[in-house]
Amino acid sequence: MKFSFPDKSIVPPGSNISLKKNYDPAYKTNLHNKTDAAIRLQTDIERLANYQNILYAQNTYALLIIFQAMDAAGKDSTIKHVTSGVNPQGFQVFSFKEPSAEELDHDYLWQTTKALPERGRIGIFNRSYYEEVLVARVHPEMLKKQQLPHLPEEKKIWKQRFEEINNFEKHLVNNGVIILKFFLNVSKSEQKKRFLKRIEDPEKNWKFSDSDVRERAFWDDYMNAYEEVFNYTSTKWCPWYIIPADRKWFTRLTVANIICTKLQELNLQYPTVSEEHKQQLLQAKRILEQED
């Protein structure tokens, strides 16, 4: 049975979705065991490695993959597993933290804009400019640090930023940057289990911070903020994918499949070699064959 990502993972542009009603964090389509999923994932890892080689050689498109999620949703492990077969020279991962003083002296898109992938490469953002309409919305005091010349009313600034982000992404797509946006949808109960595991396992203590629990208290606020993000910024040129994240093996498989499907749709081709270049290759071959 061929696996393909569930169509309902895509947020329809112009929709008004509810995470609680429309998206099940534990969904796993028709797959029932990790062994079968591991085999399918390995197939897509190999496909991705092949597509990445052609992407690099063609040097026309860049692929930007954005991951957003609540803490402990599995962003790091998903990135690690899905890209395990990719040539390190062909991709880069950026993890964005709280803006530095230098970054606060620029507009909110500057921090991530300077990290955009070059043509022929895959760039991964572990969190992104969307933090500016998520964390900053749940904690609006962050806006005061951004030294804005004027601060619109709270409701207006988010719609303004949604519009700016949509325009920014449209500009990137028009210029050959293909964007895939993934929200790893973990349930609050599953997050609790993973937090407890990090606390109880000494080798995972470093992953846990007391701020994780503090942010958990704002769960409903974050869900509301995410729903607004999806409703306003899932566009025809750059839709959001909401990925079930309570089962990590299914998360990885779905993400890998979507990436491979998108690259396949680009109809990537190795560069065509000119007749002159072919003659140069033949000449080089004759010289090499004549060597002792």
PDB file of C-alpha atoms in Angstrom:
ATOM      1  CA  MET A   1       0.000   0.000   0.000  1.00  0.00           C
ATOM      2  CA  LYS A   2       1.499   3.301  -1.112  1.00  0.00           C
ATOM      3  CA  PHE A   3       1.589   5.998   1.546  1.00  0.00           C
ATOM      4  CA  SER A   4       0.661   9.569   0.740  1.00  0.00           C
ATOM      5  CA  PHE A   5       0.142  12.417   3.184  1.00  0.00           C
ATOM      6  CA  PRO A   6      -3.460  13.098   4.225  1.00  0.00           C
ATOM      7  CA  ASP A   7      -5.013  15.872   2.121  1.00  0.00           C
ATOM      8  CA  LYS A   8      -6.720  17.276   5.187  1.00  0.00           C
ATOM      9  CA  SER A   9      -3.313  18.232   6.596  1.00  0.00           C
ATOM     10  CA  ILE A  10      -3.369  21.244   4.260  1.00  0.00           C
ATOM     11  CA  VAL A  11      -5.098  24.341   5.611  1.00  0.00           C
ATOM     12  CA  PRO A  12      -7.342  25.585   2.763  1.00  0.00           C
ATOM     13  CA  PRO A  13      -6.571  29.229   1.899  1.00  0.00           C
ATOM     14  CA  GLY A  14      -9.185  31.615   3.252  1.00  0.00           C
ATOM     15  CA  SER A  15     -10.546  29.041   5.677  1.00  0.00           C
ATOM     16  CA  ASN A  16     -11.545  29.428   9.302  1.00  0.00           C
ATOM     17  CA  ILE A  17     -10.190  26.307  10.979  1.00  0.00           C
ATOM     18  CA  SER A  18     -10.307  25.016  14.537  1.00  0.00           C
ATOM     19  CA  LEU A  19      -7.342  22.967  15.707  1.00  0.00           C
ATOM     20  CA  LYS A  20      -9.441  21.197  18.309  1.00  0.00           C
ATOM     21  CA  LYS A  21     -12.309  20.303  15.968  1.00  0.00           C
ATOM     22  CA  ASN A  22     -10.534  19.767  12.642  1.00  0.00           C
ATOM     23  CA  TYR A  23      -7.125  18.263  13.430  1.00  0.00           C
ATOM     24  CA  ASP A  24      -6.385  15.170  15.525  1.00  0.00           C
ATOM     25  CA  PRO A  25      -2.819  15.170  16.945  1.00  0.00           C
ATOM     26  CA  ALA A  26      -2.925  11.340  17.162  1.00  0.00           C
ATOM     27  CA  TYR A  27      -4.114  10.729  13.585  1.00  0.00           C
ATOM     28  CA  LYS A  28      -2.131   8.071  11.686  1.00  0.00           C
ATOM     29  CA  THR A  29      -4.142   7.351   8.498  1.00  0.00           C
ATOM     30  CA  ASN A  30      -4.048   3.676   7.397  1.00  0.00           C
ATOM     31  CA  LEU A  31      -0.697   2.827   8.992  1.00  0.00           C
ATOM     32  CA  HIS A  32      -0.733   0.601  12.044  1.00  0.00           C
ATOM     33  CA  ASN A  33       2.886  -0.169  12.953  1.00  0.00           C
ATOM     34  CA  LYS A  34       6.257   1.548  13.234  1.00  0.00           C
ATOM     35  CA  THR A  35       8.088  -1.124  11.243  1.00  0.00           C
ATOM     36  CA  ASP A  36       6.071  -0.488   8.096  1.00  0.00           C
ATOM     37  CA  ALA A  37       6.448   3.253   8.605  1.00  0.00           C
ATOM     38  CA  ALA A  38      10.234   2.944   9.012  1.00  0.00           C
ATOM     39  CA  ILE A  39      10.528   1.182   5.658  1.00  0.00           C
ATOM     40  CA  ARG A  40       8.439   3.823   3.927  1.00  0.00           C
ATOM     41  CA  LEU A  41      10.381   6.618   5.622  1.00  0.00           C
ATOM     42  CA  GLN A  42      13.691   5.163   4.427  1.00  0.00           C
ATOM     43  CA  THR A  43      12.340   5.134   0.869  1.00  0.00           C
ATOM     44  CA  ASP A  44      11.490   8.825   1.100  1.00  0.00           C
ATOM     45  CA  ILE A  45      14.846   9.641   2.716  1.00  0.00           C
ATOM     46  CA  GLU A  46      16.536   8.122  -0.336  1.00  0.00           C
ATOM     47  CA  ARG A  47      14.174   9.970  -2.686  1.00  0.00           C
ATOM     48  CA  LEU A  48      14.929  13.241  -0.922  1.00  0.00           C
ATOM     49  CA  ALA A  49      18.689  12.661  -1.252  1.00  0.00           C
ATOM     50  CA  ASN A  50      18.266  12.146  -4.998  1.00  0.00           C
ATOM     51  CA  TYR A  51      16.050  15.200  -5.434  1.00  0.00           C
ATOM     52  CA  GLN A  52      18.479  17.298  -3.433  1.00  0.00           C
ATOM     53  CA  ASN A  53      21.336  16.326  -5.763  1.00  0.00           C
ATOM     54  CA  ILE A  54      19.330  17.442  -8.798  1.00  0.00           C
ATOM     55  CA  LEU A  55      18.152  20.619  -7.023  1.00  0.00           C
ATOM     56  CA  TYR A  56      21.798  21.490  -6.325  1.00  0.00           C
ATOM     57  CA  ALA A  57      22.935  20.726  -9.882  1.00  0.00           C
ATOM     58  CA  GLN A  58      20.080  22.626 -11.542  1.00  0.00           C
ATOM     59  CA  ASN A  59      20.664  25.649  -9.288  1.00  0.00           C
ATOM     60  CA  THR A  60      17.317  27.279 -10.140  1.00  0.00           C
ATOM     61  CA  TYR A  61      15.132  26.744  -7.079  1.00  0.00           C
ATOM     62  CA  ALA A  62      15.752  26.931  -3.358  1.00  0.00           C
ATOM     63  CA  LEU A  63      13.597  25.068  -0.851  1.00  0.00           C
ATOM     64  CA  LEU A  64      12.736  26.686   2.475  1.00  0.00           C
ATOM     65  CA  ILE A  65      11.149  24.412   5.089  1.00  0.00           C
ATOM     66  CA  ILE A  66       9.612  26.085   8.139  1.00  0.00           C
ATOM     67  CA  PHE A  67       8.804  24.207  11.347  1.00  0.00           C
ATOM     68  CA  GLN A  68       6.570  25.734  13.998  1.00  0.00           C
ATOM     69  CA  ALA A  69       5.237  23.920  17.055  1.00  0.00           C
ATOM     70  CA  MET A  70       4.711  23.955  20.769  1.00  0.00           C
ATOM     71  CA  ASP A  71       7.633  22.718  22.882  1.00  0.00           C
ATOM     72  CA  ALA A  72       8.324  18.959  22.764  1.00  0.00           C
ATOM     73  CA  ALA A  73       6.387  18.472  19.520  1.00  0.00           C
ATOM     74  CA  GLY A  74       9.389  16.786  17.885  1.00  0.00           C
ATOM     75  CA  LYS A  75      10.838  19.447  15.574  1.00  0.00           C
ATOM     76  CA  ASP A  76      14.480  18.536  16.215  1.00  0.00           C
ATOM     77  CA  SER A  77      14.000  14.785  15.830  1.00  0.00           C
ATOM     78  CA  THR A  78      11.883  15.231  12.689  1.00  0.00           C
ATOM     79  CA  ILE A  79      14.568  17.384  11.075  1.00  0.00           C
ATOM     80  CA  LYS A  80      17.258  14.888  12.105  1.00  0.00           C
ATOM     81  CA  HIS A  81      15.477  11.826  10.695  1.00  0.00           C
ATOM     82  CA  VAL A  82      14.059  13.317   7.503  1.00  0.00           C
ATOM     83  CA  THR A  83      17.367  14.887   6.396  1.00  0.00           C
ATOM     84  CA  SER A  84      19.560  11.969   7.458  1.00  0.00           C
ATOM     85  CA  GLY A  85      20.375  11.064   3.836  1.00  0.00           C
ATOM     86  CA  VAL A  86      20.919  14.579   2.480  1.00  0.00           C
ATOM     87  CA  ASN A  87      24.399  15.818   1.551  1.00  0.00           C
ATOM     88  CA  PRO A  88      25.353  18.320   4.306  1.00  0.00           C
ATOM     89  CA  GLN A  89      26.743  20.672   1.637  1.00  0.00           C
ATOM     90  CA  GLY A  90      23.279  21.021   0.168  1.00  0.00           C
ATOM     91  CA  PHE A  91      21.258  22.108   3.176  1.00  0.00           C
ATOM     92  CA  GLN A  92      21.443  24.172   6.341  1.00  0.00           C
ATOM     93  CA  VAL A  93      19.399  24.415   9.534  1.00  0.00           C
ATOM     94  CA  PHE A  94      18.787  27.589  11.508  1.00  0.00           C
ATOM     95  CA  SER A  95      17.222  27.636  14.956  1.00  0.00           C
ATOM     96  CA  PHE A  96      15.955  31.070  15.924  1.00  0.00           C
ATOM     97  CA  LYS A  97      16.014  32.216  19.514  1.00  0.00           C
ATOM     98  CA  GLU A  98      15.100  35.499  21.197  1.00  0.00           C
ATOM     99  CA  PRO A  99      16.293  38.412  19.003  1.00  0.00           C
ATOM    100  CA  SER A 100      19.681  39.919  19.830  1.00  0.00           C
ATOM    101  CA  ALA A 101      20.288  43.649  20.279  1.00  0.00           C
ATOM    102  CA  GLU A 102      21.509  43.848  16.673  1.00  0.00           C
ATOM    103  CA  GLU A 103      18.411  42.055  15.387  1.00  0.00           C
ATOM    104  CA  LEU A 104      16.117  44.346  17.371  1.00  0.00           C
ATOM    105  CA  ASP A 105      17.719  47.265  15.532  1.00  0.00           C
ATOM    106  CA  HIS A 106      16.244  45.858  12.294  1.00  0.00           C
ATOM    107  CA  ASP A 107      12.730  44.967  11.177  1.00  0.00           C
ATOM    108  CA  TYR A 108      11.316  41.666  12.449  1.00  0.00           C
ATOM    109  CA  LEU A 109      11.943  39.861   9.142  1.00  0.00           C
ATOM    110  CA  TRP A 110      15.652  40.706   9.017  1.00  0.00           C
ATOM    111  CA  GLN A 111      16.748  37.957  11.407  1.00  0.00           C
ATOM    112  CA  THR A 112      15.413  35.226   9.126  1.00  0.00           C
ATOM    113  CA  THR A 113      15.882  36.958   5.760  1.00  0.00           C
ATOM    114  CA  LYS A 114      19.661  36.846   6.104  1.00  0.00           C
ATOM    115  CA  ALA A 115      19.419  33.064   6.610  1.00  0.00           C
ATOM    116  CA  LEU A 116      17.404  32.283   3.464  1.00  0.00           C
ATOM    117  CA  PRO A 117      18.800  29.369   1.414  1.00  0.00           C
ATOM    118  CA  GLU A 118      20.718  29.979  -1.796  1.00  0.00           C
ATOM    119  CA  ARG A 119      19.514  28.578  -5.100  1.00  0.00           C
ATOM    120  CA  GLY A 120      20.135  24.855  -5.263  1.00  0.00           C
ATOM    121  CA  ARG A 121      19.992  24.401  -1.509  1.00  0.00           C
ATOM    122  CA  ILE A 122      17.499  23.378   1.150  1.00  0.00           C
ATOM    123  CA  GLY A 123      17.123  25.665   4.157  1.00  0.00           C
ATOM    124  CA  ILE A 124      15.320  24.656   7.338  1.00  0.00           C
ATOM    125  CA  PHE A 125      13.992  27.129   9.881  1.00  0.00           C
ATOM    126  CA  ASN A 126      13.428  25.642  13.329  1.00  0.00           C
ATOM    127  CA  ARG A 127      10.953  28.363  14.326  1.00  0.00           C
ATOM    128  CA  SER A 128      10.855  31.454  12.138  1.00  0.00           C
ATOM    129  CA  TYR A 129       9.447  34.925  11.583  1.00  0.00           C
ATOM    130  CA  TYR A 130       6.095  33.449  12.612  1.00  0.00           C
ATOM    131  CA  GLU A 131       7.249  33.817  16.208  1.00  0.00           C
ATOM    132  CA  GLU A 132       6.464  37.493  15.683  1.00  0.00           C
ATOM    133  CA  VAL A 133       2.741  36.728  15.389  1.00  0.00           C
ATOM    134  CA  LEU A 134       2.754  33.897  17.933  1.00  0.00           C
ATOM    135  CA  VAL A 135       5.023  34.469  20.933  1.00  0.00           C
ATOM    136  CA  ALA A 136       4.809  38.224  20.488  1.00  0.00           C
ATOM    137  CA  ARG A 137       1.027  37.951  20.435  1.00  0.00           C
ATOM    138  CA  VAL A 138       0.836  35.837  23.587  1.00  0.00           C
ATOM    139  CA  HIS A 139       3.397  38.126  25.225  1.00  0.00           C
ATOM    140  CA  PRO A 140       2.708  41.548  23.643  1.00  0.00           C
ATOM    141  CA  GLU A 141       5.219  43.195  25.969  1.00  0.00           C
ATOM    142  CA  MET A 142       7.841  41.918  23.500  1.00  0.00           C
ATOM    143  CA  LEU A 143       6.691  44.540  21.005  1.00  0.00           C
ATOM    144  CA  LYS A 144       7.987  47.293  23.269  1.00  0.00           C
ATOM    145  CA  LYS A 145      11.528  45.971  22.798  1.00  0.00           C
ATOM    146  CA  GLN A 146      11.296  46.327  19.023  1.00  0.00           C
ATOM    147  CA  GLN A 147      11.703  50.114  19.017  1.00  0.00           C
ATOM    148  CA  LEU A 148       8.869  50.616  16.542  1.00  0.00           C
ATOM    149  CA  PRO A 149       8.272  54.267  15.535  1.00  0.00           C
ATOM    150  CA  HIS A 150       4.574  53.824  16.208  1.00  0.00           C
ATOM    151  CA  LEU A 151       2.576  50.922  17.565  1.00  0.00           C
ATOM    152  CA  PRO A 152      -0.824  50.260  15.961  1.00  0.00           C
ATOM    153  CA  GLU A 153      -3.711  49.009  18.025  1.00  0.00           C
ATOM    154  CA  GLU A 154      -3.118  45.421  19.117  1.00  0.00           C
ATOM    155  CA  LYS A 155      -5.626  43.856  16.714  1.00  0.00           C
ATOM    156  CA  LYS A 156      -4.373  45.926  13.796  1.00  0.00           C
ATOM    157  CA  ILE A 157      -0.698  45.049  14.182  1.00  0.00           C
ATOM    158  CA  TRP A 158      -1.327  41.325  13.784  1.00  0.00           C
ATOM    159  CA  LYS A 159      -3.356  41.757  10.601  1.00  0.00           C
ATOM    160  CA  GLN A 160      -0.682  44.130   9.343  1.00  0.00           C
ATOM    161  CA  ARG A 161       1.987  41.524   9.964  1.00  0.00           C
ATOM    162  CA  PHE A 162      -0.058  38.759   8.354  1.00  0.00           C
ATOM    163  CA  GLU A 163      -0.256  40.891   5.227  1.00  0.00           C
ATOM    164  CA  GLU A 164       3.479  41.641   5.340  1.00  0.00           C
ATOM    165  CA  ILE A 165       4.340  37.957   5.752  1.00  0.00           C
ATOM    166  CA  ASN A 166       2.056  36.944   2.882  1.00  0.00           C
ATOM    167  CA  ASN A 167       3.666  39.550   0.628  1.00  0.00           C
ATOM    168  CA  PHE A 168       7.141  38.476   1.713  1.00  0.00           C
ATOM    169  CA  GLU A 169       6.419  34.817   0.958  1.00  0.00           C
ATOM    170  CA  LYS A 170       4.831  35.698  -2.383  1.00  0.00           C
ATOM    171  CA  HIS A 171       7.999  37.605  -3.289  1.00  0.00           C
ATOM    172  CA  LEU A 172      10.162  34.598  -2.382  1.00  0.00           C
ATOM    173  CA  VAL A 173       8.010  32.147  -4.352  1.00  0.00           C
ATOM    174  CA  ASN A 174       8.042  34.456  -7.396  1.00  0.00           C
ATOM    175  CA  ASN A 175      11.830  34.371  -7.238  1.00  0.00           C
ATOM    176  CA  GLY A 176      12.243  30.610  -7.036  1.00  0.00           C
ATOM    177  CA  VAL A 177      12.167  29.972  -3.283  1.00  0.00           C
ATOM    178  CA  ILE A 178       9.705  27.145  -2.689  1.00  0.00           C
ATOM    179  CA  ILE A 179       8.285  27.290   0.853  1.00  0.00           C
ATOM    180  CA  LEU A 180       6.852  24.429   2.900  1.00  0.00           C
ATOM    181  CA  LYS A 181       5.328  25.389   6.267  1.00  0.00           C
ATOM    182  CA  PHE A 182       4.784  22.637   8.842  1.00  0.00           C
ATOM    183  CA  PHE A 183       2.996  22.937  12.168  1.00  0.00           C
ATOM    184  CA  LEU A 184       3.681  19.854  14.295  1.00  0.00           C
ATOM    185  CA  ASN A 185       0.403  19.473  16.136  1.00  0.00           C
ATOM    186  CA  VAL A 186       1.103  17.856  19.521  1.00  0.00           C
ATOM    187  CA  SER A 187      -1.636  17.468  22.125  1.00  0.00           C
ATOM    188  CA  LYS A 188      -1.352  19.024  25.566  1.00  0.00           C
ATOM    189  CA  SER A 189      -1.481  15.569  27.201  1.00  0.00           C
ATOM    190  CA  GLU A 190       1.327  14.246  24.995  1.00  0.00           C
ATOM    191  CA  GLN A 191       3.438  17.321  25.712  1.00  0.00           C
ATOM    192  CA  LYS A 192       3.033  16.595  29.438  1.00  0.00           C
ATOM    193  CA  LYS A 193       4.284  13.014  28.940  1.00  0.00           C
ATOM    194  CA  ARG A 194       7.328  14.215  27.029  1.00  0.00           C
ATOM    195  CA  PHE A 195       8.124  16.885  29.609  1.00  0.00           C
ATOM    196  CA  LEU A 196       7.980  14.292  32.405  1.00  0.00           C
ATOM    197  CA  LYS A 197      10.237  11.982  30.396  1.00  0.00           C
ATOM    198  CA  ARG A 198      12.784  14.760  30.021  1.00  0.00           C
ATOM    199  CA  ILE A 199      12.714  15.378  33.758  1.00  0.00           C
ATOM    200  CA  GLU A 200      12.953  11.690  34.708  1.00  0.00           C
ATOM    201  CA  ASP A 201      15.710  10.785  32.226  1.00  0.00           C
ATOM    202  CA  PRO A 202      19.092  12.289  33.263  1.00  0.00           C
ATOM    203  CA  GLU A 203      20.293  12.206  29.653  1.00  0.00           C
ATOM    204  CA  LYS A 204      17.364  14.389  28.636  1.00  0.00           C
ATOM    205  CA  ASN A 205      17.467  16.862  31.533  1.00  0.00           C
ATOM    206  CA  TRP A 206      19.338  19.362  29.377  1.00  0.00           C
ATOM    207  CA  LYS A 207      16.332  19.598  27.057  1.00  0.00           C
ATOM    208  CA  PHE A 208      14.058  20.859  29.807  1.00  0.00           C
ATOM    209  CA  SER A 209      13.714  24.399  31.095  1.00  0.00           C
ATOM    210  CA  ASP A 210      11.370  25.769  33.738  1.00  0.00           C
ATOM    211  CA  SER A 211      10.183  28.231  31.093  1.00  0.00           C
ATOM    212  CA  ASP A 212       8.654  25.247  29.253  1.00  0.00           C
ATOM    213  CA  VAL A 213       6.160  24.778  32.092  1.00  0.00           C
ATOM    214  CA  ARG A 214       5.500  28.500  32.338  1.00  0.00           C
ATOM    215  CA  GLU A 215       4.658  28.681  28.628  1.00  0.00           C
ATOM    216  CA  ARG A 216       2.395  25.649  28.979  1.00  0.00           C
ATOM    217  CA  ALA A 217       0.125  27.807  31.133  1.00  0.00           C
ATOM    218  CA  PHE A 218      -0.582  29.874  27.975  1.00  0.00           C
ATOM    219  CA  TRP A 219      -1.610  26.831  25.917  1.00  0.00           C
ATOM    220  CA  ASP A 220      -5.055  28.142  24.959  1.00  0.00           C
ATOM    221  CA  ASP A 221      -3.638  31.535  24.031  1.00  0.00           C
ATOM    222  CA  TYR A 222      -1.103  29.861  21.756  1.00  0.00           C
ATOM    223  CA  MET A 223      -3.761  27.705  20.106  1.00  0.00           C
ATOM    224  CA  ASN A 224      -5.842  30.800  19.385  1.00  0.00           C
ATOM    225  CA  ALA A 225      -2.793  32.575  17.973  1.00  0.00           C
ATOM    226  CA  TYR A 226      -1.906  29.603  15.772  1.00  0.00           C
ATOM    227  CA  GLU A 227      -5.442  29.371  14.408  1.00  0.00           C
ATOM    228  CA  GLU A 228      -5.289  33.041  13.391  1.00  0.00           C
ATOM    229  CA  VAL A 229      -1.919  32.440  11.717  1.00  0.00           C
ATOM    230  CA  PHE A 230      -3.310  29.528   9.698  1.00  0.00           C
ATOM    231  CA  ASN A 231      -6.504  31.354   8.759  1.00  0.00           C
ATOM    232  CA  TYR A 232      -4.653  34.448   7.520  1.00  0.00           C
ATOM    233  CA  THR A 233      -1.363  33.068   6.121  1.00  0.00           C
ATOM    234  CA  SER A 234      -2.260  29.750   4.502  1.00  0.00           C
ATOM    235  CA  THR A 235      -2.208  30.897   0.881  1.00  0.00           C
ATOM    236  CA  LYS A 236      -2.403  29.296  -2.559  1.00  0.00           C
ATOM    237  CA  TRP A 237       1.299  29.917  -3.086  1.00  0.00           C
ATOM    238  CA  CYS A 238       2.322  28.926   0.418  1.00  0.00           C
ATOM    239  CA  PRO A 239      -0.197  26.827   2.405  1.00  0.00           C
ATOM    240  CA  TRP A 240       0.248  25.517   5.928  1.00  0.00           C
ATOM    241  CA  TYR A 241       0.454  21.787   6.655  1.00  0.00           C
ATOM    242  CA  ILE A 242      -0.816  20.717  10.073  1.00  0.00           C
ATOM    243  CA  ILE A 243       0.979  17.473  10.919  1.00  0.00           C
ATOM    244  CA  PRO A 244      -0.234  15.089  13.650  1.00  0.00           C
ATOM    245  CA  ALA A 245       2.620  14.969  16.178  1.00  0.00           C
ATOM    246  CA  ASP A 246       1.540  12.626  18.992  1.00  0.00           C
ATOM    247  CA  ARG A 247       3.216   9.731  17.139  1.00  0.00           C
ATOM    248  CA  LYS A 248       6.698  10.795  16.117  1.00  0.00           C
ATOM    249  CA  TRP A 249       7.101   8.004  13.584  1.00  0.00           C
ATOM    250  CA  PHE A 250       4.002   9.195  11.726  1.00  0.00           C
ATOM    251  CA  THR A 251       5.120  12.831  11.927  1.00  0.00           C
ATOM    252  CA  ARG A 252       8.456  12.044  10.281  1.00  0.00           C
ATOM    253  CA  LEU A 253       6.888   9.914   7.576  1.00  0.00           C
ATOM    254  CA  THR A 254       4.304  12.556   6.674  1.00  0.00           C
ATOM    255  CA  VAL A 255       6.814  15.417   6.567  1.00  0.00           C
ATOM    256  CA  ALA A 256       9.245  13.428   4.400  1.00  0.00           C
ATOM    257  CA  ASN A 257       6.479  12.462   1.997  1.00  0.00           C
ATOM    258  CA  ILE A 258       5.256  16.037   1.587  1.00  0.00           C
ATOM    259  CA  ILE A 259       8.786  17.307   0.910  1.00  0.00           C
ATOM    260  CA  CYS A 260       9.408  14.602  -1.700  1.00  0.00           C
ATOM    261  CA  THR A 261       6.041  15.238  -3.335  1.00  0.00           C
ATOM    262  CA  LYS A 262       6.768  18.972  -3.629  1.00  0.00           C
ATOM    263  CA  LEU A 263      10.223  18.384  -5.134  1.00  0.00           C
ATOM    264  CA  GLN A 264       8.756  15.854  -7.563  1.00  0.00           C
ATOM    265  CA  GLU A 265       6.215  18.452  -8.710  1.00  0.00           C
ATOM    266  CA  LEU A 266       9.073  20.802  -9.688  1.00  0.00           C
ATOM    267  CA  ASN A 267      10.130  18.347 -12.411  1.00  0.00           C
ATOM    268  CA  LEU A 268      13.778  18.899 -11.542  1.00  0.00           C
ATOM    269  CA  GLN A 269      16.337  18.036 -14.242  1.00  0.00           C
ATOM    270  CA  TYR A 270      20.101  17.804 -14.345  1.00  0.00           C
ATOM    271  CA  PRO A 271      21.571  20.608 -16.503  1.00  0.00           C
ATOM    272  CA  THR A 272      21.702  19.857 -20.227  1.00  0.00           C
ATOM    273  CA  VAL A 273      25.238  19.455 -21.532  1.00  0.00           C
ATOM    274  CA  SER A 274      26.004  21.388 -24.717  1.00  0.00           C
ATOM    275  CA  GLU A 275      27.489  19.718 -27.791  1.00  0.00           C
ATOM    276  CA  GLU A 276      30.722  21.635 -27.244  1.00  0.00           C
ATOM    277  CA  HIS A 277      30.916  20.337 -23.668  1.00  0.00           C
ATOM    278  CA  LYS A 278      30.290  16.781 -24.879  1.00  0.00           C
ATOM    279  CA  GLN A 279      33.233  17.084 -27.262  1.00  0.00           C
ATOM    280  CA  GLN A 280      35.400  18.352 -24.416  1.00  0.00           C
ATOM    281  CA  LEU A 281      34.391  15.317 -22.350  1.00  0.00           C
ATOM    282  CA  LEU A 282      35.316  12.963 -25.186  1.00  0.00           C
ATOM    283  CA  GLN A 283      38.669  14.690 -25.582  1.00  0.00           C
ATOM    284  CA  ALA A 284      39.327  14.408 -21.839  1.00  0.00           C
ATOM    285  CA  LYS A 285      38.382  10.723 -21.973  1.00  0.00           C
ATOM    286  CA  ARG A 286      40.879  10.063 -24.813  1.00  0.00           C
ATOM    287  CA  ILE A 287      43.659  11.828 -22.908  1.00  0.00           C
ATOM    288  CA  LEU A 288      42.962   9.828 -19.752  1.00  0.00           C
ATOM    289  CA  GLU A 289      42.803   6.525 -21.597  1.00  0.00           C
ATOM    290  CA  GLN A 290      46.183   7.199 -23.229  1.00  0.00           C
ATOM    291  CA  GLU A 291      47.900   7.639 -19.888  1.00  0.00           C
ATOM    292  CA  ASP A 292      50.248   4.848 -18.739  1.00  0.00           C
TER     293      ASP A 292
END
